[in-house]
């Protein structure tokens, strides 16, 4: 089995869709197509034909390209089975118990609710597509869940190997990192990472993918146990869930 090729497709103002190509099987999926035109351009440039659409959650900035792409390519739409009602044109509903398979390749589906109630992640080889649950140095807003749900979801993602590459739904890295630095100004991994991020963004380069290991070291939402973070919040004795909840509340107002 040849390794998957993954290509970033910038969409809208700060979204990423991803082309995932299995050359041997002749398959190409797009994860979270915000809109069709940039996805079609990227496919045409590579000479690839779209066979699947994978959706992490129902928000329009992740599904806006679904129907036009399905119309053009007749591709199969795969998404959270629990959320059929909110997915027009969903062909295959998946969850953690069903998993999925891409050609002959087993794909793990992780249920990671909190941003939305049925949000999922796809784990394909050493890559995970995290949608709007885990961002580089951040996490999604809690539209349909609680801090406890977000902590459980991020903890589940953190059980993946440290070298797992993290492909998230938005280029929010720089502003996430600025916030993270107000929480843990003395976290040297974070300071170092932000130097790289600022350099990349100054050149207009993407900061994605990240890795699970890097998120564990620098993402405040993955680090509610951090003594420095807790000192910043004045919550030395609080639970991890309460620390995450307060960190999220501060980020909402950052
Ligand atoms: Zn979203
Ligand atoms: Fe989004």
Short mmCIF file of C-alpha atoms and ligand atoms in Angstrom, two decimals:
data_model
loop_
_atom_site.label_atom_id
_atom_site.label_comp_id
_atom_site.label_asym_id
_atom_site.label_seq_id
_atom_site.Cartn_x
_atom_site.Cartn_y
_atom_site.Cartn_z
CA UNK A 1 0.00 0.00 0.00
CA UNK A 2 1.54 3.31 -1.04
CA UNK A 3 1.51 6.21 1.40
CA UNK A 4 -1.39 8.66 1.16
CA UNK A 5 -0.71 11.96 -0.52
CA UNK A 6 -2.27 14.89 1.31
CA UNK A 7 -2.67 18.33 -0.22
CA UNK A 8 -3.88 21.47 1.55
CA UNK A 9 -6.56 23.45 -0.23
CA UNK A 10 -7.08 26.95 1.22
CA UNK A 11 -10.78 27.89 1.07
CA UNK A 12 -12.83 30.97 2.00
CA UNK A 13 -10.80 33.33 4.19
CA UNK A 14 -9.09 30.93 6.60
CA UNK A 15 -10.46 27.41 6.04
CA UNK A 16 -8.52 24.39 4.85
CA UNK A 17 -9.94 21.51 2.87
CA UNK A 18 -7.60 18.57 2.27
CA UNK A 19 -7.22 16.27 -0.70
CA UNK A 20 -6.30 12.75 0.38
CA UNK A 21 -5.15 10.57 -2.49
CA UNK A 22 -4.48 6.83 -2.64
CA UNK A 23 -2.65 6.45 -5.94
CA UNK A 24 -2.75 2.62 -6.00
CA UNK A 25 -6.48 2.43 -5.39
CA UNK A 26 -7.18 5.39 -7.68
CA UNK A 27 -9.13 7.11 -4.93
CA UNK A 28 -9.19 10.74 -3.89
CA UNK A 29 -11.16 12.16 -0.98
CA UNK A 30 -11.62 15.76 0.07
CA UNK A 31 -12.00 16.52 3.76
CA UNK A 32 -14.35 19.40 4.68
CA UNK A 33 -14.75 21.16 1.32
CA UNK A 34 -15.86 24.68 2.31
CA UNK A 35 -16.56 25.56 -1.30
CA UNK A 36 -16.16 23.79 -4.63
CA UNK A 37 -14.02 26.06 -6.86
CA UNK A 38 -10.63 25.85 -5.08
CA UNK A 39 -11.11 22.10 -4.64
CA UNK A 40 -11.84 21.66 -8.35
CA UNK A 41 -8.78 23.72 -9.26
CA UNK A 42 -6.53 21.66 -7.00
CA UNK A 43 -7.91 18.43 -8.47
CA UNK A 44 -7.43 19.67 -12.03
CA UNK A 45 -3.85 20.73 -11.32
CA UNK A 46 -3.03 17.20 -10.15
CA UNK A 47 -5.22 15.41 -12.67
CA UNK A 48 -7.11 13.67 -9.85
CA UNK A 49 -10.78 12.66 -9.84
CA UNK A 50 -12.78 13.06 -6.67
CA UNK A 51 -14.30 9.84 -5.30
CA UNK A 52 -15.22 10.78 -1.70
CA UNK A 53 -16.14 13.72 0.50
CA UNK A 54 -15.41 13.37 4.21
CA UNK A 55 -17.08 15.77 6.65
CA UNK A 56 -16.04 16.25 10.28
CA UNK A 57 -19.17 18.26 11.16
CA UNK A 58 -22.13 19.94 9.55
CA UNK A 59 -21.10 23.62 9.60
CA UNK A 60 -21.40 25.32 6.23
CA UNK A 61 -17.75 26.40 6.12
CA UNK A 62 -16.92 22.65 6.05
CA UNK A 63 -19.71 21.37 3.81
CA UNK A 64 -20.49 24.20 1.39
CA UNK A 65 -18.77 22.36 -1.46
CA UNK A 66 -20.54 19.04 -0.84
CA UNK A 67 -23.44 19.24 -3.26
CA UNK A 68 -21.71 20.98 -6.20
CA UNK A 69 -18.80 18.51 -5.96
CA UNK A 70 -21.15 15.54 -5.69
CA UNK A 71 -23.02 16.83 -8.72
CA UNK A 72 -19.84 17.12 -10.75
CA UNK A 73 -18.05 13.92 -9.68
CA UNK A 74 -20.83 11.68 -8.39
CA UNK A 75 -18.68 11.14 -5.32
CA UNK A 76 -19.81 9.56 -2.05
CA UNK A 77 -20.42 11.82 0.97
CA UNK A 78 -19.27 10.37 4.30
CA UNK A 79 -20.02 12.06 7.61
CA UNK A 80 -21.34 11.66 11.16
CA UNK A 81 -24.17 9.13 11.03
CA UNK A 82 -25.69 10.60 14.18
CA UNK A 83 -26.29 13.86 12.35
CA UNK A 84 -28.04 12.74 9.17
CA UNK A 85 -30.77 15.37 9.61
CA UNK A 86 -28.24 18.19 9.26
CA UNK A 87 -26.39 16.71 6.25
CA UNK A 88 -27.95 17.13 2.86
CA UNK A 89 -26.84 14.36 0.51
CA UNK A 90 -25.06 12.22 3.12
CA UNK A 91 -24.48 8.76 1.61
CA UNK A 92 -22.57 6.99 4.35
CA UNK A 93 -23.01 7.74 8.02
CA UNK A 94 -20.09 6.66 10.21
CA UNK A 95 -19.26 6.67 13.89
CA UNK A 96 -16.65 5.29 16.24
CA UNK A 97 -18.12 1.78 16.15
CA UNK A 98 -18.46 1.53 12.36
CA UNK A 99 -15.18 3.17 11.41
CA UNK A 100 -14.69 3.45 7.68
CA UNK A 101 -12.42 2.14 4.96
CA UNK A 102 -10.77 4.03 2.14
CA UNK A 103 -9.95 1.52 -0.54
CA UNK A 104 -8.41 -1.29 1.48
CA UNK A 105 -7.22 1.06 4.19
CA UNK A 106 -8.88 1.02 7.61
CA UNK A 107 -9.86 4.50 8.76
CA UNK A 108 -10.56 5.12 12.44
CA UNK A 109 -13.44 7.43 13.25
CA UNK A 110 -13.24 9.21 16.60
CA UNK A 111 -16.30 10.82 18.13
CA UNK A 112 -15.12 14.16 19.45
CA UNK A 113 -18.20 16.23 20.37
CA UNK A 114 -18.27 19.74 21.93
CA UNK A 115 -17.94 22.18 19.00
CA UNK A 116 -20.96 20.35 17.59
CA UNK A 117 -22.73 17.40 19.18
CA UNK A 118 -21.78 14.90 16.47
CA UNK A 119 -18.32 16.13 15.48
CA UNK A 120 -15.95 13.35 14.35
CA UNK A 121 -12.30 12.98 13.39
CA UNK A 122 -10.87 10.70 10.73
CA UNK A 123 -7.58 8.91 11.43
CA UNK A 124 -5.89 7.80 8.21
CA UNK A 125 -2.45 6.22 8.61
CA UNK A 126 -0.41 8.77 10.57
CA UNK A 127 -2.76 11.71 9.90
CA UNK A 128 -5.79 12.90 11.82
CA UNK A 129 -8.36 15.34 10.47
CA UNK A 130 -9.69 17.21 13.48
CA UNK A 131 -12.10 19.74 11.92
CA UNK A 132 -12.97 22.43 14.45
CA UNK A 133 -12.25 20.41 17.60
CA UNK A 134 -8.44 20.58 17.84
CA UNK A 135 -6.67 23.50 16.16
CA UNK A 136 -2.99 24.29 16.21
CA UNK A 137 -2.63 25.76 19.72
CA UNK A 138 -6.39 26.05 20.10
CA UNK A 139 -9.77 24.36 20.14
CA UNK A 140 -13.18 25.10 18.66
CA UNK A 141 -15.88 27.11 20.34
CA UNK A 142 -18.30 25.18 22.51
CA UNK A 143 -21.42 25.64 20.41
CA UNK A 144 -23.09 22.34 21.32
CA UNK A 145 -21.08 21.00 24.22
CA UNK A 146 -19.53 21.60 27.59
CA UNK A 147 -15.94 22.02 28.78
CA UNK A 148 -16.14 18.41 30.03
CA UNK A 149 -17.02 17.21 26.53
CA UNK A 150 -14.20 19.23 24.95
CA UNK A 151 -11.70 17.91 27.49
CA UNK A 152 -12.83 14.33 26.79
CA UNK A 153 -12.58 14.92 23.03
CA UNK A 154 -9.12 16.51 23.17
CA UNK A 155 -7.97 13.77 25.56
CA UNK A 156 -9.14 11.17 23.05
CA UNK A 157 -7.12 12.86 20.29
CA UNK A 158 -4.12 12.95 22.63
CA UNK A 159 -4.16 9.15 22.84
CA UNK A 160 -2.91 9.11 19.23
CA UNK A 161 0.84 8.72 18.70
CA UNK A 162 2.84 11.91 19.24
CA UNK A 163 4.03 11.87 15.62
CA UNK A 164 0.45 11.80 14.27
CA UNK A 165 0.05 14.76 11.93
CA UNK A 166 -2.85 17.05 12.80
CA UNK A 167 -4.83 18.57 9.93
CA UNK A 168 -7.40 21.01 11.31
CA UNK A 169 -10.16 23.07 9.73
CA UNK A 170 -8.74 26.60 9.97
CA UNK A 171 -5.55 28.64 9.81
CA UNK A 172 -6.07 30.15 13.26
CA UNK A 173 -2.59 29.27 14.47
CA UNK A 174 -1.07 32.71 14.89
CA UNK A 175 -3.93 34.24 16.88
CA UNK A 176 -4.27 31.03 18.89
CA UNK A 177 -0.57 31.21 19.69
CA UNK A 178 -0.78 34.84 20.78
CA UNK A 179 -3.50 33.87 23.22
CA UNK A 180 -1.54 30.81 24.37
CA UNK A 181 1.44 33.05 25.19
CA UNK A 182 -0.72 35.14 27.54
CA UNK A 183 -1.55 31.90 29.40
CA UNK A 184 1.96 30.39 29.49
CA UNK A 185 4.51 33.12 28.71
CA UNK A 186 7.36 30.95 30.05
CA UNK A 187 6.55 27.82 28.07
CA UNK A 188 9.74 27.61 25.98
CA UNK A 189 8.22 25.12 23.52
CA UNK A 190 5.43 27.62 22.91
CA UNK A 191 7.77 30.60 22.54
CA UNK A 192 9.86 28.63 20.06
CA UNK A 193 6.85 27.44 18.11
CA UNK A 194 5.47 30.96 17.80
CA UNK A 195 8.75 32.10 16.29
CA UNK A 196 8.31 29.47 13.54
CA UNK A 197 4.64 30.33 13.11
CA UNK A 198 5.30 34.07 12.79
CA UNK A 199 7.99 33.36 10.21
CA UNK A 200 5.73 31.07 8.19
CA UNK A 201 2.83 33.51 8.24
CA UNK A 202 5.06 36.43 7.25
CA UNK A 203 5.81 34.44 4.10
CA UNK A 204 2.15 33.54 3.63
CA UNK A 205 2.87 29.85 4.31
CA UNK A 206 0.46 27.50 6.09
CA UNK A 207 1.27 26.34 9.63
CA UNK A 208 -0.53 23.01 9.11
CA UNK A 209 0.01 20.12 9.74
CA UNK A 210 0.88 20.16 13.38
CA UNK A 211 1.48 16.99 15.40
CA UNK A 212 -0.19 15.56 18.47
CA UNK A 213 3.14 15.76 20.32
CA UNK A 214 3.51 19.47 19.53
CA UNK A 215 -0.05 20.19 20.63
CA UNK A 216 0.56 18.44 23.94
CA UNK A 217 3.51 20.78 24.53
CA UNK A 218 2.00 24.07 23.33
CA UNK A 219 -1.82 24.00 23.12
CA UNK A 220 -3.30 25.48 26.32
CA UNK A 221 -6.49 23.44 25.84
CA UNK A 222 -4.41 20.26 25.92
CA UNK A 223 -2.60 21.45 29.05
CA UNK A 224 -5.10 22.13 31.85
CA UNK A 225 -2.64 20.45 34.21
CA UNK A 226 0.07 23.05 33.51
CA UNK A 227 1.19 24.78 36.70
CA UNK A 228 1.90 28.01 34.85
CA UNK A 229 -1.50 28.03 33.12
CA UNK A 230 -3.19 27.42 36.46
CA UNK A 231 -1.21 30.22 38.11
CA UNK A 232 -2.23 32.61 35.31
CA UNK A 233 -5.87 31.74 35.91
CA UNK A 234 -5.57 31.68 39.71
CA UNK A 235 -6.99 28.13 39.61
CA UNK A 236 -4.19 26.08 41.17
CA UNK A 237 -6.55 23.58 42.82
CA UNK A 238 -9.32 23.40 40.19
CA UNK A 239 -10.23 20.37 38.08
CA UNK A 240 -8.86 19.98 34.55
CA UNK A 241 -12.37 20.54 33.18
CA UNK A 242 -12.82 23.80 35.09
CA UNK A 243 -9.39 25.03 33.95
CA UNK A 244 -10.24 24.22 30.33
CA UNK A 245 -13.61 25.94 30.69
CA UNK A 246 -12.04 29.12 32.05
CA UNK A 247 -9.32 29.04 29.36
CA UNK A 248 -12.03 28.73 26.68
CA UNK A 249 -14.01 31.60 28.26
CA UNK A 250 -10.94 33.84 28.18
CA UNK A 251 -10.19 32.90 24.58
CA UNK A 252 -13.77 33.83 23.63
CA UNK A 253 -13.04 37.33 24.92
CA UNK A 254 -9.43 37.61 23.70
ZN1 LIG B 1 -17.33 24.58 12.76
FE1 LIG B 2 -15.17 25.96 10.83
#
